[in-house]
Amino acid sequence: MAFTVVLVEPEIPQNAGNIARTCAVTGSKLIMVRPLGFEVSDKYLKRAGLDYWDKVDITYYDSIEEVMDKFYNGHNFWFFSTKSKNIHSSVKYNDGDFLVFGKETKGLPEDLLKKHYDECVRLPMMGELRSLNLSNSVCVGVYEALRQLDYPDMKTEGEIPKR
């Protein structure tokens, strides 16, 4: 099953396209929570995802509450935020976990973070810098979770091209 990436109200099509590509190459599912800051037919979204769109399982929901109501019982949810005591690599991920990310300009809603504070994780950063790019944050989170599971069903060795 691997993981499900949840994007809550993503605003930038290029980020969403890059995240869809990350989901495709890692076997992760993708949930996008409306409102979206772009049309799903947006050329920048399509270009960023390259030709991986048919290889990613994408579902759309109208609210994070709808996602939580449907999946929260029985699944771990990890809420990525700069406002957390837990570092993303210090928690134990399990197959089927949900990795939840907020919009580029505001992150996840404060009330959601307060309600699930022990399930919040952050990516370490230098000093007073605000945050990483959303698509980079998703990639770091997904690959740490996969690393902990020893990259299930993924090719982990490559060949050096012959000249």
CSV table of N, CA and C in Angstrom, one decimal:
chain,number,residue,atom,x,y,z
A,1,MET,N,0.8,-1.2,0.0
A,1,MET,CA,0.0,0.0,0.0
A,1,MET,C,0.9,1.3,0.0
A,2,ALA,N,2.0,1.3,0.7
A,2,ALA,CA,2.9,2.4,0.8
A,2,ALA,C,2.2,3.6,1.5
A,3,PHE,N,2.3,4.8,1.0
A,3,PHE,CA,1.8,6.0,1.7
A,3,PHE,C,0.8,6.7,0.9
A,4,THR,N,0.1,7.6,1.6
A,4,THR,CA,-0.8,8.6,0.9
A,4,THR,C,-0.4,9.9,1.3
A,5,VAL,N,-0.1,10.8,0.3
A,5,VAL,CA,0.3,12.2,0.5
A,5,VAL,C,-1.0,13.0,0.4
A,6,VAL,N,-1.3,13.8,1.4
A,6,VAL,CA,-2.5,14.7,1.4
A,6,VAL,C,-2.0,16.1,1.3
A,7,LEU,N,-2.5,16.8,0.2
A,7,LEU,CA,-2.2,18.2,0.0
A,7,LEU,C,-3.4,19.0,0.4
A,8,VAL,N,-3.4,19.8,1.4
A,8,VAL,CA,-4.5,20.6,1.8
A,8,VAL,C,-4.4,22.0,1.2
A,9,GLU,N,-5.3,22.2,0.2
A,9,GLU,CA,-5.5,23.5,-0.5
A,9,GLU,C,-4.2,23.9,-1.1
A,10,PRO,N,-3.5,23.1,-1.9
A,10,PRO,CA,-2.3,23.5,-2.6
A,10,PRO,C,-2.6,24.7,-3.6
A,11,GLU,N,-1.6,25.6,-3.7
A,11,GLU,CA,-1.8,26.8,-4.4
A,11,GLU,C,-1.0,26.9,-5.7
A,12,ILE,N,0.1,26.2,-5.8
A,12,ILE,CA,1.0,26.4,-6.9
A,12,ILE,C,1.0,25.2,-7.8
A,13,PRO,N,0.6,25.3,-9.1
A,13,PRO,CA,0.5,24.1,-9.9
A,13,PRO,C,1.8,23.4,-10.1
A,14,GLN,N,2.9,24.1,-10.2
A,14,GLN,CA,4.2,23.4,-10.4
A,14,GLN,C,4.5,22.5,-9.2
A,15,ASN,N,4.2,23.0,-8.0
A,15,ASN,CA,4.5,22.1,-6.8
A,15,ASN,C,3.6,20.9,-6.9
A,16,ALA,N,2.3,21.1,-7.2
A,16,ALA,CA,1.4,19.9,-7.2
A,16,ALA,C,1.9,18.9,-8.3
A,17,GLY,N,2.3,19.4,-9.4
A,17,GLY,CA,2.8,18.5,-10.5
A,17,GLY,C,4.1,17.8,-10.0
A,18,ASN,N,5.0,18.5,-9.4
A,18,ASN,CA,6.2,17.8,-8.9
A,18,ASN,C,5.8,16.7,-7.8
A,19,ILE,N,4.8,17.0,-7.0
A,19,ILE,CA,4.4,16.1,-5.9
A,19,ILE,C,3.7,14.9,-6.6
A,20,ALA,N,2.9,15.1,-7.6
A,20,ALA,CA,2.3,14.0,-8.3
A,20,ALA,C,3.4,13.1,-8.9
A,21,ARG,N,4.4,13.7,-9.4
A,21,ARG,CA,5.5,12.9,-10.0
A,21,ARG,C,6.2,12.1,-8.9
A,22,THR,N,6.5,12.7,-7.7
A,22,THR,CA,7.1,12.0,-6.6
A,22,THR,C,6.2,10.8,-6.2
A,23,CYS,N,4.9,11.1,-6.1
A,23,CYS,CA,3.9,10.0,-5.8
A,23,CYS,C,4.0,8.8,-6.8
A,24,ALA,N,4.1,9.2,-8.0
A,24,ALA,CA,4.1,8.2,-9.1
A,24,ALA,C,5.4,7.3,-8.9
A,25,VAL,N,6.5,7.9,-8.7
A,25,VAL,CA,7.8,7.1,-8.7
A,25,VAL,C,7.9,6.4,-7.4
A,26,THR,N,7.2,6.7,-6.4
A,26,THR,CA,7.3,6.0,-5.1
A,26,THR,C,6.1,5.1,-4.8
A,27,GLY,N,5.1,5.1,-5.7
A,27,GLY,CA,3.9,4.3,-5.4
A,27,GLY,C,3.0,4.8,-4.4
A,28,SER,N,3.1,6.1,-4.1
A,28,SER,CA,2.3,6.7,-3.1
A,28,SER,C,1.0,7.2,-3.7
A,29,LYS,N,-0.1,7.2,-3.0
A,29,LYS,CA,-1.3,7.8,-3.4
A,29,LYS,C,-1.3,9.3,-3.2
A,30,LEU,N,-2.2,10.0,-3.9
A,30,LEU,CA,-2.2,11.5,-3.7
A,30,LEU,C,-3.7,11.9,-3.5
A,31,ILE,N,-3.9,12.6,-2.4
A,31,ILE,CA,-5.2,13.2,-2.1
A,31,ILE,C,-5.0,14.8,-2.2
A,32,MET,N,-5.8,15.4,-3.0
A,32,MET,CA,-5.8,16.9,-3.0
A,32,MET,C,-7.1,17.4,-2.4
A,33,VAL,N,-6.9,18.3,-1.4
A,33,VAL,CA,-8.1,18.8,-0.7
A,33,VAL,C,-8.4,20.2,-1.3
A,34,ARG,N,-9.6,20.4,-1.8
A,34,ARG,CA,-10.1,21.7,-2.3
A,34,ARG,C,-10.3,22.7,-1.2
A,35,PRO,N,-10.2,24.0,-1.6
A,35,PRO,CA,-10.0,24.5,-2.9
A,35,PRO,C,-8.6,24.5,-3.4
A,36,LEU,N,-8.4,24.2,-4.6
A,36,LEU,CA,-7.1,24.2,-5.2
A,36,LEU,C,-6.8,25.6,-5.8
A,37,GLY,N,-5.6,26.0,-5.8
A,37,GLY,CA,-5.2,27.3,-6.3
A,37,GLY,C,-4.9,27.3,-7.8
A,38,PHE,N,-5.4,26.3,-8.5
A,38,PHE,CA,-5.2,26.2,-9.9
A,38,PHE,C,-6.3,25.2,-10.5
A,39,GLU,N,-6.4,25.1,-11.8
A,39,GLU,CA,-7.2,24.2,-12.4
A,39,GLU,C,-6.4,22.9,-12.7
A,40,VAL,N,-7.0,21.8,-12.6
A,40,VAL,CA,-6.3,20.5,-12.8
A,40,VAL,C,-5.9,20.4,-14.2
A,41,SER,N,-6.4,21.2,-15.1
A,41,SER,CA,-5.9,21.2,-16.5
A,41,SER,C,-4.8,22.1,-16.8
A,42,ASP,N,-4.4,22.8,-15.7
A,42,ASP,CA,-3.3,23.8,-15.8
A,42,ASP,C,-2.1,23.3,-16.5
A,43,LYS,N,-1.6,24.0,-17.5
A,43,LYS,CA,-0.4,23.5,-18.3
A,43,LYS,C,0.8,23.4,-17.4
A,44,TYR,N,1.0,24.2,-16.4
A,44,TYR,CA,2.2,24.1,-15.5
A,44,TYR,C,2.1,22.9,-14.6
A,45,LEU,N,0.9,22.6,-14.2
A,45,LEU,CA,0.7,21.3,-13.4
A,45,LEU,C,1.0,20.1,-14.3
A,46,LYS,N,0.5,20.1,-15.5
A,46,LYS,CA,0.8,19.0,-16.4
A,46,LYS,C,2.3,18.9,-16.7
A,47,ARG,N,2.9,20.0,-17.0
A,47,ARG,CA,4.3,20.0,-17.4
A,47,ARG,C,5.2,19.5,-16.2
A,48,ALA,N,4.9,19.9,-15.0
A,48,ALA,CA,5.7,19.5,-13.8
A,48,ALA,C,5.6,18.0,-13.6
A,49,GLY,N,4.4,17.5,-13.9
A,49,GLY,CA,4.2,16.1,-13.6
A,49,GLY,C,4.7,15.2,-14.8
A,50,LEU,N,5.1,15.8,-15.8
A,50,LEU,CA,5.6,15.2,-17.0
A,50,LEU,C,4.6,14.1,-17.5
A,51,ASP,N,5.1,13.0,-17.9
A,51,ASP,CA,4.2,11.9,-18.4
A,51,ASP,C,3.8,10.9,-17.4
A,52,TYR,N,3.8,11.3,-16.1
A,52,TYR,CA,3.5,10.4,-15.0
A,52,TYR,C,2.1,10.4,-14.5
A,53,TRP,N,1.2,11.3,-15.1
A,53,TRP,CA,-0.1,11.4,-14.6
A,53,TRP,C,-0.9,10.2,-14.6
A,54,ASP,N,-0.7,9.3,-15.6
A,54,ASP,CA,-1.5,8.1,-15.6
A,54,ASP,C,-0.9,7.0,-14.6
A,55,LYS,N,0.1,7.3,-13.9
A,55,LYS,CA,0.8,6.4,-13.0
A,55,LYS,C,0.6,6.8,-11.5
A,56,VAL,N,-0.2,7.8,-11.3
A,56,VAL,CA,-0.5,8.2,-9.9
A,56,VAL,C,-2.0,8.1,-9.6
A,57,ASP,N,-2.3,7.6,-8.4
A,57,ASP,CA,-3.7,7.5,-8.0
A,57,ASP,C,-4.0,8.8,-7.2
A,58,ILE,N,-4.8,9.6,-7.9
A,58,ILE,CA,-5.2,10.9,-7.3
A,58,ILE,C,-6.7,10.9,-7.0
A,59,THR,N,-7.0,11.4,-5.8
A,59,THR,CA,-8.4,11.6,-5.3
A,59,THR,C,-8.6,13.0,-4.8
A,60,TYR,N,-9.7,13.6,-5.1
A,60,TYR,CA,-10.0,14.9,-4.6
A,60,TYR,C,-11.1,14.9,-3.5
A,61,TYR,N,-10.9,15.7,-2.5
A,61,TYR,CA,-11.9,15.9,-1.4
A,61,TYR,C,-12.2,17.4,-1.2
A,62,ASP,N,-13.3,17.7,-0.6
A,62,ASP,CA,-13.7,19.1,-0.4
A,62,ASP,C,-13.2,19.7,0.9
A,63,SER,N,-12.7,18.8,1.8
A,63,SER,CA,-12.2,19.4,3.1
A,63,SER,C,-11.3,18.3,3.8
A,64,ILE,N,-10.4,18.8,4.6
A,64,ILE,CA,-9.5,17.9,5.4
A,64,ILE,C,-10.4,17.1,6.4
A,65,GLU,N,-11.5,17.7,6.8
A,65,GLU,CA,-12.4,16.9,7.7
A,65,GLU,C,-13.0,15.7,7.0
A,66,GLU,N,-13.3,15.9,5.8
A,66,GLU,CA,-13.8,14.7,5.0
A,66,GLU,C,-12.8,13.6,4.9
A,67,VAL,N,-11.6,14.0,4.7
A,67,VAL,CA,-10.5,13.0,4.6
A,67,VAL,C,-10.3,12.3,6.0
A,68,MET,N,-10.3,13.1,7.0
A,68,MET,CA,-10.1,12.6,8.4
A,68,MET,C,-11.3,11.6,8.7
A,69,ASP,N,-12.5,12.0,8.4
A,69,ASP,CA,-13.7,11.2,8.7
A,69,ASP,C,-13.6,9.9,8.0
A,70,LYS,N,-13.1,9.8,6.8
A,70,LYS,CA,-13.0,8.6,6.0
A,70,LYS,C,-11.8,7.7,6.4
A,71,PHE,N,-10.7,8.3,6.8
A,71,PHE,CA,-9.5,7.5,6.9
A,71,PHE,C,-8.8,7.5,8.3
A,72,TYR,N,-9.1,8.4,9.2
A,72,TYR,CA,-8.4,8.6,10.4
A,72,TYR,C,-8.4,7.4,11.3
A,73,ASN,N,-9.5,6.8,11.5
A,73,ASN,CA,-9.5,5.6,12.3
A,73,ASN,C,-8.8,4.4,11.6
A,74,GLY,N,-7.8,3.9,12.2
A,74,GLY,CA,-7.1,2.8,11.7
A,74,GLY,C,-5.8,3.1,10.9
A,75,HIS,N,-5.6,4.4,10.6
A,75,HIS,CA,-4.4,4.8,9.9
A,75,HIS,C,-3.7,5.9,10.7
A,76,ASN,N,-2.4,5.9,10.6
A,76,ASN,CA,-1.6,7.0,11.2
A,76,ASN,C,-1.6,8.2,10.3
A,77,PHE,N,-1.8,9.3,10.8
A,77,PHE,CA,-1.6,10.6,10.1
A,77,PHE,C,-0.5,11.3,10.7
A,78,TRP,N,0.4,11.9,9.8
A,78,TRP,CA,1.5,12.7,10.2
A,78,TRP,C,1.3,14.1,9.5
A,79,PHE,N,1.2,15.1,10.4
A,79,PHE,CA,1.0,16.5,9.9
A,79,PHE,C,2.3,17.2,9.9
A,80,PHE,N,2.8,17.6,8.7
A,80,PHE,CA,4.0,18.3,8.5
A,80,PHE,C,3.8,19.7,8.7
A,81,SER,N,4.6,20.3,9.6
A,81,SER,CA,4.5,21.7,10.0
A,81,SER,C,5.8,22.2,10.6
A,82,THR,N,6.0,23.5,10.5
A,82,THR,CA,7.2,24.1,11.2
A,82,THR,C,6.9,24.2,12.7
A,83,LYS,N,5.7,24.0,13.1
A,83,LYS,CA,5.3,24.1,14.5
A,83,LYS,C,5.1,22.8,15.2
A,84,SER,N,6.2,22.0,15.3
A,84,SER,CA,6.2,20.7,15.9
A,84,SER,C,7.4,20.5,16.7
A,85,LYS,N,7.3,19.6,17.8
A,85,LYS,CA,8.4,19.2,18.6
A,85,LYS,C,9.1,18.0,18.0
A,86,ASN,N,8.4,17.2,17.1
A,86,ASN,CA,8.9,16.0,16.6
A,86,ASN,C,9.6,16.3,15.2
A,87,ILE,N,10.8,15.7,15.1
A,87,ILE,CA,11.5,15.8,13.8
A,87,ILE,C,11.0,14.6,12.9
A,88,HIS,N,10.9,14.9,11.7
A,88,HIS,CA,10.3,13.9,10.7
A,88,HIS,C,10.9,12.6,10.8
A,89,SER,N,12.2,12.5,11.1
A,89,SER,CA,12.9,11.2,11.0
A,89,SER,C,12.9,10.5,12.4
A,90,SER,N,12.3,11.2,13.4
A,90,SER,CA,12.3,10.5,14.8
A,90,SER,C,11.0,9.8,15.1
A,91,VAL,N,10.1,9.8,14.2
A,91,VAL,CA,8.8,9.1,14.4
A,91,VAL,C,8.9,7.8,13.5
A,92,LYS,N,8.1,6.8,13.9
A,92,LYS,CA,8.0,5.5,13.2
A,92,LYS,C,6.9,5.5,12.2
A,93,TYR,N,7.2,5.4,10.9
A,93,TYR,CA,6.2,5.4,9.9
A,93,TYR,C,5.8,3.9,9.6
A,94,ASN,N,4.5,3.7,9.3
A,94,ASN,CA,4.0,2.4,9.0
A,94,ASN,C,3.4,2.4,7.6
A,95,ASP,N,3.4,1.2,7.0
A,95,ASP,CA,2.8,1.1,5.7
A,95,ASP,C,1.3,1.6,5.8
A,96,GLY,N,0.9,2.4,4.9
A,96,GLY,CA,-0.4,2.9,4.8
A,96,GLY,C,-0.6,4.2,5.5
A,97,ASP,N,0.4,4.8,6.1
A,97,ASP,CA,0.3,6.1,6.8
A,97,ASP,C,0.0,7.2,5.8
A,98,PHE,N,-0.6,8.3,6.3
A,98,PHE,CA,-1.0,9.5,5.6
A,98,PHE,C,0.0,10.6,6.0
A,99,LEU,N,0.6,11.2,5.0
A,99,LEU,CA,1.5,12.3,5.2
A,99,LEU,C,0.8,13.6,4.7
A,100,VAL,N,0.5,14.5,5.6
A,100,VAL,CA,-0.4,15.6,5.4
A,100,VAL,C,0.4,16.9,5.3
A,101,PHE,N,0.2,17.7,4.3
A,101,PHE,CA,0.9,18.9,4.1
A,101,PHE,C,0.0,20.1,3.8
A,102,GLY,N,0.3,21.2,4.2
A,102,GLY,CA,-0.6,22.4,4.0
A,102,GLY,C,-0.3,23.2,2.8
A,103,LYS,N,-1.0,24.3,2.6
A,103,LYS,CA,-0.8,25.2,1.5
A,103,LYS,C,0.5,25.9,1.6
A,104,GLU,N,1.0,26.3,0.5
A,104,GLU,CA,2.4,27.0,0.5
A,104,GLU,C,2.4,28.2,1.3
A,105,THR,N,1.4,29.1,1.4
A,105,THR,CA,1.5,30.3,2.1
A,105,THR,C,1.2,30.3,3.6
A,106,LYS,N,0.4,29.3,4.0
A,106,LYS,CA,0.0,29.3,5.4
A,106,LYS,C,0.2,28.0,6.1
A,107,GLY,N,0.6,26.9,5.4
A,107,GLY,CA,0.7,25.6,6.1
A,107,GLY,C,-0.7,25.0,6.4
A,108,LEU,N,-0.7,24.2,7.4
A,108,LEU,CA,-2.0,23.5,7.8
A,108,LEU,C,-2.7,24.4,8.8
A,109,PRO,N,-4.0,24.3,8.9
A,109,PRO,CA,-4.8,25.1,9.9
A,109,PRO,C,-4.3,24.9,11.3
A,110,GLU,N,-4.2,26.0,12.1
A,110,GLU,CA,-3.8,26.0,13.5
A,110,GLU,C,-4.6,25.0,14.3
A,111,ASP,N,-5.9,25.0,14.1
A,111,ASP,CA,-6.8,24.2,15.0
A,111,ASP,C,-6.5,22.7,14.7
A,112,LEU,N,-6.2,22.3,13.5
A,112,LEU,CA,-5.8,20.9,13.1
A,112,LEU,C,-4.5,20.6,13.8
A,113,LEU,N,-3.5,21.5,13.8
A,113,LEU,CA,-2.2,21.2,14.4
A,113,LEU,C,-2.4,21.1,15.9
A,114,LYS,N,-3.2,21.9,16.5
A,114,LYS,CA,-3.4,21.8,18.0
A,114,LYS,C,-4.0,20.5,18.4
A,115,LYS,N,-5.0,20.1,17.6
A,115,LYS,CA,-5.8,18.9,17.9
A,115,LYS,C,-4.9,17.7,17.7
A,116,HIS,N,-3.9,17.7,16.9
A,116,HIS,CA,-3.1,16.5,16.5
A,116,HIS,C,-1.6,16.8,16.8
A,117,TYR,N,-1.3,17.6,17.9
A,117,TYR,CA,0.0,18.0,18.1
A,117,TYR,C,1.0,16.9,18.2
A,118,ASP,N,0.7,15.8,18.8
A,118,ASP,CA,1.6,14.7,18.9
A,118,ASP,C,1.9,14.0,17.6
A,119,GLU,N,1.1,14.2,16.6
A,119,GLU,CA,1.2,13.6,15.3
A,119,GLU,C,1.8,14.6,14.3
A,120,CYS,N,2.3,15.7,14.8
A,120,CYS,CA,2.9,16.7,13.9
A,120,CYS,C,4.4,16.5,13.9
A,121,VAL,N,5.0,16.7,12.7
A,121,VAL,CA,6.4,16.5,12.5
A,121,VAL,C,7.0,17.7,11.7
A,122,ARG,N,8.2,18.0,11.9
A,122,ARG,CA,8.8,19.1,11.2
A,122,ARG,C,10.2,18.6,10.5
A,123,LEU,N,10.6,19.4,9.5
A,123,LEU,CA,11.8,19.2,8.9
A,123,LEU,C,12.8,20.2,9.5
A,124,PRO,N,14.0,19.7,10.0
A,124,PRO,CA,14.9,20.7,10.6
A,124,PRO,C,15.4,21.7,9.6
A,125,MET,N,15.6,22.9,10.0
A,125,MET,CA,16.1,24.0,9.1
A,125,MET,C,17.0,24.9,9.9
A,126,MET,N,17.8,25.7,9.2
A,126,MET,CA,18.7,26.6,9.8
A,126,MET,C,18.0,27.9,10.3
A,127,GLY,N,18.3,28.3,11.5
A,127,GLY,CA,17.9,29.6,12.0
A,127,GLY,C,16.5,30.0,11.9
A,128,GLU,N,16.2,31.2,11.5
A,128,GLU,CA,14.9,31.7,11.4
A,128,GLU,C,14.3,31.6,10.0
A,129,LEU,N,14.8,30.8,9.2
A,129,LEU,CA,14.2,30.6,7.8
A,129,LEU,C,12.9,30.0,7.9
A,130,ARG,N,12.0,30.4,7.1
A,130,ARG,CA,10.6,30.0,7.2
A,130,ARG,C,10.3,28.5,6.9
A,131,SER,N,10.6,28.1,5.7
A,131,SER,CA,10.2,26.7,5.3
A,131,SER,C,10.9,26.3,4.0
A,132,LEU,N,10.8,25.1,3.7
A,132,LEU,CA,11.2,24.5,2.4
A,132,LEU,C,10.1,24.7,1.4
A,133,ASN,N,10.4,24.6,0.2
A,133,ASN,CA,9.4,24.5,-0.9
A,133,ASN,C,8.5,23.3,-0.6
A,134,LEU,N,7.2,23.4,-0.8
A,134,LEU,CA,6.3,22.3,-0.6
A,134,LEU,C,6.6,21.0,-1.3
A,135,SER,N,7.0,21.0,-2.5
A,135,SER,CA,7.3,19.8,-3.2
A,135,SER,C,8.6,19.2,-2.7
A,136,ASN,N,9.5,20.0,-2.2
A,136,ASN,CA,10.7,19.4,-1.6
A,136,ASN,C,10.4,18.8,-0.3
A,137,SER,N,9.5,19.4,0.5
A,137,SER,CA,9.1,18.9,1.8
A,137,SER,C,8.4,17.5,1.7
A,138,VAL,N,7.5,17.5,0.7
A,138,VAL,CA,6.8,16.2,0.5
A,138,VAL,C,7.9,15.1,0.1
A,139,CYS,N,8.8,15.4,-0.8
A,139,CYS,CA,9.8,14.4,-1.2
A,139,CYS,C,10.6,14.0,0.0
A,140,VAL,N,11.1,14.9,0.8
A,140,VAL,CA,11.8,14.5,2.0
A,140,VAL,C,11.0,13.6,2.9
A,141,GLY,N,9.8,14.0,3.2
A,141,GLY,CA,8.9,13.2,4.0
A,141,GLY,C,8.6,11.8,3.5
A,142,VAL,N,8.3,11.7,2.2
A,142,VAL,CA,8.0,10.4,1.6
A,142,VAL,C,9.2,9.5,1.6
A,143,TYR,N,10.3,10.0,1.3
A,143,TYR,CA,11.5,9.2,1.2
A,143,TYR,C,12.0,8.7,2.6
A,144,GLU,N,11.8,9.6,3.6
A,144,GLU,CA,12.2,9.1,5.0
A,144,GLU,C,11.3,8.0,5.4
A,145,ALA,N,10.0,8.1,5.1
A,145,ALA,CA,9.0,7.0,5.4
A,145,ALA,C,9.4,5.8,4.7
A,146,LEU,N,9.7,5.9,3.4
A,146,LEU,CA,10.1,4.7,2.6
A,146,LEU,C,11.4,4.1,3.1
A,147,ARG,N,12.3,4.9,3.5
A,147,ARG,CA,13.6,4.4,4.0
A,147,ARG,C,13.4,3.6,5.2
A,148,GLN,N,12.5,4.0,6.1
A,148,GLN,CA,12.2,3.2,7.3
A,148,GLN,C,11.6,1.9,7.0
A,149,LEU,N,10.9,1.8,5.9
A,149,LEU,CA,10.3,0.5,5.5
A,149,LEU,C,11.2,-0.3,4.5
A,150,ASP,N,12.5,0.2,4.3
A,150,ASP,CA,13.5,-0.4,3.4
A,150,ASP,C,13.0,-0.4,2.0
A,151,TYR,N,12.3,0.7,1.6
A,151,TYR,CA,11.9,0.9,0.2
A,151,TYR,C,11.2,-0.3,-0.4
A,152,PRO,N,10.0,-0.6,0.1
A,152,PRO,CA,9.2,-1.8,-0.3
A,152,PRO,C,8.9,-1.7,-1.8
A,153,ASP,N,9.1,-2.8,-2.5
A,153,ASP,CA,8.8,-2.9,-4.0
A,153,ASP,C,9.4,-1.9,-4.9
A,154,MET,N,10.5,-1.3,-4.4
A,154,MET,CA,11.2,-0.3,-5.2
A,154,MET,C,12.6,-0.8,-5.6
A,155,LYS,N,13.0,-0.4,-6.8
A,155,LYS,CA,14.3,-0.7,-7.3
A,155,LYS,C,15.3,0.1,-6.5
A,156,THR,N,16.2,-0.5,-5.9
A,156,THR,CA,17.2,0.2,-5.0
A,156,THR,C,18.6,0.1,-5.6
A,157,GLU,N,18.8,-0.6,-6.7
A,157,GLU,CA,20.1,-0.6,-7.3
A,157,GLU,C,20.0,-0.2,-8.8
A,158,GLY,N,21.0,0.5,-9.2
A,158,GLY,CA,21.0,1.0,-10.6
A,158,GLY,C,22.3,0.6,-11.3
A,159,GLU,N,22.3,0.7,-12.6
A,159,GLU,CA,23.5,0.3,-13.3
A,159,GLU,C,24.1,1.6,-13.9
A,160,ILE,N,25.4,1.6,-14.0
A,160,ILE,CA,26.1,2.7,-14.6
A,160,ILE,C,26.0,2.5,-16.1
A,161,PRO,N,25.5,3.6,-16.8
A,161,PRO,CA,25.4,3.4,-18.2
A,161,PRO,C,26.7,3.1,-18.9
A,162,LYS,N,26.7,2.3,-19.9
A,162,LYS,CA,27.9,1.9,-20.7
A,162,LYS,C,28.1,3.0,-21.7
A,163,ARG,N,29.4,3.4,-21.9
A,163,ARG,CA,29.7,4.4,-23.0
A,163,ARG,C,30.2,3.7,-24.2
